Amino acid sequence: MTTYTADVGERQIVAQRVDAHVRLYDEPAAQGGRRWIIESEIGSKAELEAIVADYVAKAKKIGYVPTCRWF
């Protein structure tokens, strides 16, 4: 799990296995708020790590949740 801070507060990146697939989510660190799906089918740990690193870097650069489509 990785965390970052955006305009809406502290967020966390969470991976979850659903059936045979790994899904990656961006959700509030505290309860309440919107949960966004980042990627629905991740093939390897290396791919997962690259997606998370890129996503968090983008979030820090723009200052808000990248998947909310405000840009």
JSON list of C-alpha atoms in Angstrom, two decimals:
[
{"chain": "A", "resi": 1, "resn": "MET", "atom": "CA", "xyz": [0.00, 0.00, 0.00]},
{"chain": "A", "resi": 2, "resn": "THR", "atom": "CA", "xyz": [1.21, 3.48, -0.91]},
{"chain": "A", "resi": 3, "resn": "THR", "atom": "CA", "xyz": [-0.19, 6.79, 0.30]},
{"chain": "A", "resi": 4, "resn": "TYR", "atom": "CA", "xyz": [-0.12, 10.33, -1.05]},
{"chain": "A", "resi": 5, "resn": "THR", "atom": "CA", "xyz": [-1.81, 13.64, -0.31]},
{"chain": "A", "resi": 6, "resn": "ALA", "atom": "CA", "xyz": [-4.17, 15.33, -2.77]},
{"chain": "A", "resi": 7, "resn": "ASP", "atom": "CA", "xyz": [-6.55, 18.29, -2.65]},
{"chain": "A", "resi": 8, "resn": "VAL", "atom": "CA", "xyz": [-9.20, 16.00, -1.10]},
{"chain": "A", "resi": 9, "resn": "GLY", "atom": "CA", "xyz": [-6.85, 14.72, 1.64]},
{"chain": "A", "resi": 10, "resn": "GLU", "atom": "CA", "xyz": [-4.79, 11.60, 2.29]},
{"chain": "A", "resi": 11, "resn": "ARG", "atom": "CA", "xyz": [-5.25, 8.84, -0.31]},
{"chain": "A", "resi": 12, "resn": "GLN", "atom": "CA", "xyz": [-3.99, 5.27, -0.54]},
{"chain": "A", "resi": 13, "resn": "ILE", "atom": "CA", "xyz": [-3.26, 2.95, -3.43]},
{"chain": "A", "resi": 14, "resn": "VAL", "atom": "CA", "xyz": [-4.54, -0.57, -2.77]},
{"chain": "A", "resi": 15, "resn": "ALA", "atom": "CA", "xyz": [-4.18, -3.78, -4.81]},
{"chain": "A", "resi": 16, "resn": "GLN", "atom": "CA", "xyz": [-6.94, -6.39, -4.58]},
{"chain": "A", "resi": 17, "resn": "ARG", "atom": "CA", "xyz": [-7.19, -9.83, -6.16]},
{"chain": "A", "resi": 18, "resn": "VAL", "atom": "CA", "xyz": [-10.59, -10.33, -7.79]},
{"chain": "A", "resi": 19, "resn": "ASP", "atom": "CA", "xyz": [-11.02, -13.84, -9.17]},
{"chain": "A", "resi": 20, "resn": "ALA", "atom": "CA", "xyz": [-7.75, -14.44, -11.06]},
{"chain": "A", "resi": 21, "resn": "HIS", "atom": "CA", "xyz": [-6.99, -10.75, -11.67]},
{"chain": "A", "resi": 22, "resn": "VAL", "atom": "CA", "xyz": [-5.27, -8.06, -9.63]},
{"chain": "A", "resi": 23, "resn": "ARG", "atom": "CA", "xyz": [-7.04, -4.70, -9.55]},
{"chain": "A", "resi": 24, "resn": "LEU", "atom": "CA", "xyz": [-5.51, -1.46, -8.37]},
{"chain": "A", "resi": 25, "resn": "TYR", "atom": "CA", "xyz": [-7.59, 1.18, -6.57]},
{"chain": "A", "resi": 26, "resn": "ASP", "atom": "CA", "xyz": [-7.13, 4.73, -5.30]},
{"chain": "A", "resi": 27, "resn": "GLU", "atom": "CA", "xyz": [-9.20, 5.30, -2.16]},
{"chain": "A", "resi": 28, "resn": "PRO", "atom": "CA", "xyz": [-9.40, 7.66, 0.81]},
{"chain": "A", "resi": 29, "resn": "ALA", "atom": "CA", "xyz": [-7.05, 6.77, 3.67]},
{"chain": "A", "resi": 30, "resn": "ALA", "atom": "CA", "xyz": [-9.92, 7.54, 6.07]},
{"chain": "A", "resi": 31, "resn": "GLN", "atom": "CA", "xyz": [-13.47, 6.25, 5.68]},
{"chain": "A", "resi": 32, "resn": "GLY", "atom": "CA", "xyz": [-15.81, 8.00, 3.28]},
{"chain": "A", "resi": 33, "resn": "GLY", "atom": "CA", "xyz": [-15.13, 9.45, -0.13]},
{"chain": "A", "resi": 34, "resn": "ARG", "atom": "CA", "xyz": [-14.81, 8.09, -3.62]},
{"chain": "A", "resi": 35, "resn": "ARG", "atom": "CA", "xyz": [-12.87, 4.95, -4.56]},
{"chain": "A", "resi": 36, "resn": "TRP", "atom": "CA", "xyz": [-11.38, 5.03, -8.06]},
{"chain": "A", "resi": 37, "resn": "ILE", "atom": "CA", "xyz": [-10.15, 2.06, -10.08]},
{"chain": "A", "resi": 38, "resn": "ILE", "atom": "CA", "xyz": [-6.71, 2.67, -11.55]},
{"chain": "A", "resi": 39, "resn": "GLU", "atom": "CA", "xyz": [-6.16, -0.60, -13.44]},
{"chain": "A", "resi": 40, "resn": "SER", "atom": "CA", "xyz": [-8.31, -3.71, -13.67]},
{"chain": "A", "resi": 41, "resn": "GLU", "atom": "CA", "xyz": [-5.93, -6.42, -14.91]},
{"chain": "A", "resi": 42, "resn": "ILE", "atom": "CA", "xyz": [-2.31, -6.33, -13.82]},
{"chain": "A", "resi": 43, "resn": "GLY", "atom": "CA", "xyz": [-0.09, -9.09, -15.16]},
{"chain": "A", "resi": 44, "resn": "SER", "atom": "CA", "xyz": [2.99, -8.96, -12.93]},
{"chain": "A", "resi": 45, "resn": "LYS", "atom": "CA", "xyz": [4.50, -7.44, -9.82]},
{"chain": "A", "resi": 46, "resn": "ALA", "atom": "CA", "xyz": [6.85, -5.35, -11.98]},
{"chain": "A", "resi": 47, "resn": "GLU", "atom": "CA", "xyz": [3.87, -3.94, -13.88]},
{"chain": "A", "resi": 48, "resn": "LEU", "atom": "CA", "xyz": [2.08, -3.21, -10.60]},
{"chain": "A", "resi": 49, "resn": "GLU", "atom": "CA", "xyz": [5.10, -1.36, -9.19]},
{"chain": "A", "resi": 50, "resn": "ALA", "atom": "CA", "xyz": [5.55, 0.68, -12.40]},
{"chain": "A", "resi": 51, "resn": "ILE", "atom": "CA", "xyz": [1.87, 1.70, -12.48]},
{"chain": "A", "resi": 52, "resn": "VAL", "atom": "CA", "xyz": [1.91, 2.73, -8.82]},
{"chain": "A", "resi": 53, "resn": "ALA", "atom": "CA", "xyz": [5.13, 4.76, -9.20]},
{"chain": "A", "resi": 54, "resn": "ASP", "atom": "CA", "xyz": [3.82, 6.56, -12.28]},
{"chain": "A", "resi": 55, "resn": "TYR", "atom": "CA", "xyz": [0.40, 7.20, -10.73]},
{"chain": "A", "resi": 56, "resn": "VAL", "atom": "CA", "xyz": [1.75, 8.62, -7.47]},
{"chain": "A", "resi": 57, "resn": "ALA", "atom": "CA", "xyz": [4.26, 10.82, -9.34]},
{"chain": "A", "resi": 58, "resn": "LYS", "atom": "CA", "xyz": [1.42, 12.20, -11.47]},
{"chain": "A", "resi": 59, "resn": "ALA", "atom": "CA", "xyz": [-0.78, 12.76, -8.39]},
{"chain": "A", "resi": 60, "resn": "LYS", "atom": "CA", "xyz": [1.98, 14.69, -6.63]},
{"chain": "A", "resi": 61, "resn": "LYS", "atom": "CA", "xyz": [2.63, 16.79, -9.73]},
{"chain": "A", "resi": 62, "resn": "ILE", "atom": "CA", "xyz": [-1.00, 17.79, -10.38]},
{"chain": "A", "resi": 63, "resn": "GLY", "atom": "CA", "xyz": [-2.16, 17.88, -6.74]},
{"chain": "A", "resi": 64, "resn": "TYR", "atom": "CA", "xyz": [-5.37, 15.87, -7.13]},
{"chain": "A", "resi": 65, "resn": "VAL", "atom": "CA", "xyz": [-6.57, 12.33, -7.85]},
{"chain": "A", "resi": 66, "resn": "PRO", "atom": "CA", "xyz": [-5.49, 11.50, -11.44]},
{"chain": "A", "resi": 67, "resn": "THR", "atom": "CA", "xyz": [-8.32, 9.05, -12.14]},
{"chain": "A", "resi": 68, "resn": "CYS", "atom": "CA", "xyz": [-11.07, 11.55, -11.37]},
{"chain": "A", "resi": 69, "resn": "ARG", "atom": "CA", "xyz": [-10.62, 13.02, -14.89]},
{"chain": "A", "resi": 70, "resn": "TRP", "atom": "CA", "xyz": [-10.41, 16.67, -13.86]},
{"chain": "A", "resi": 71, "resn": "PHE", "atom": "CA", "xyz": [-7.58, 17.28, -16.30]}
]
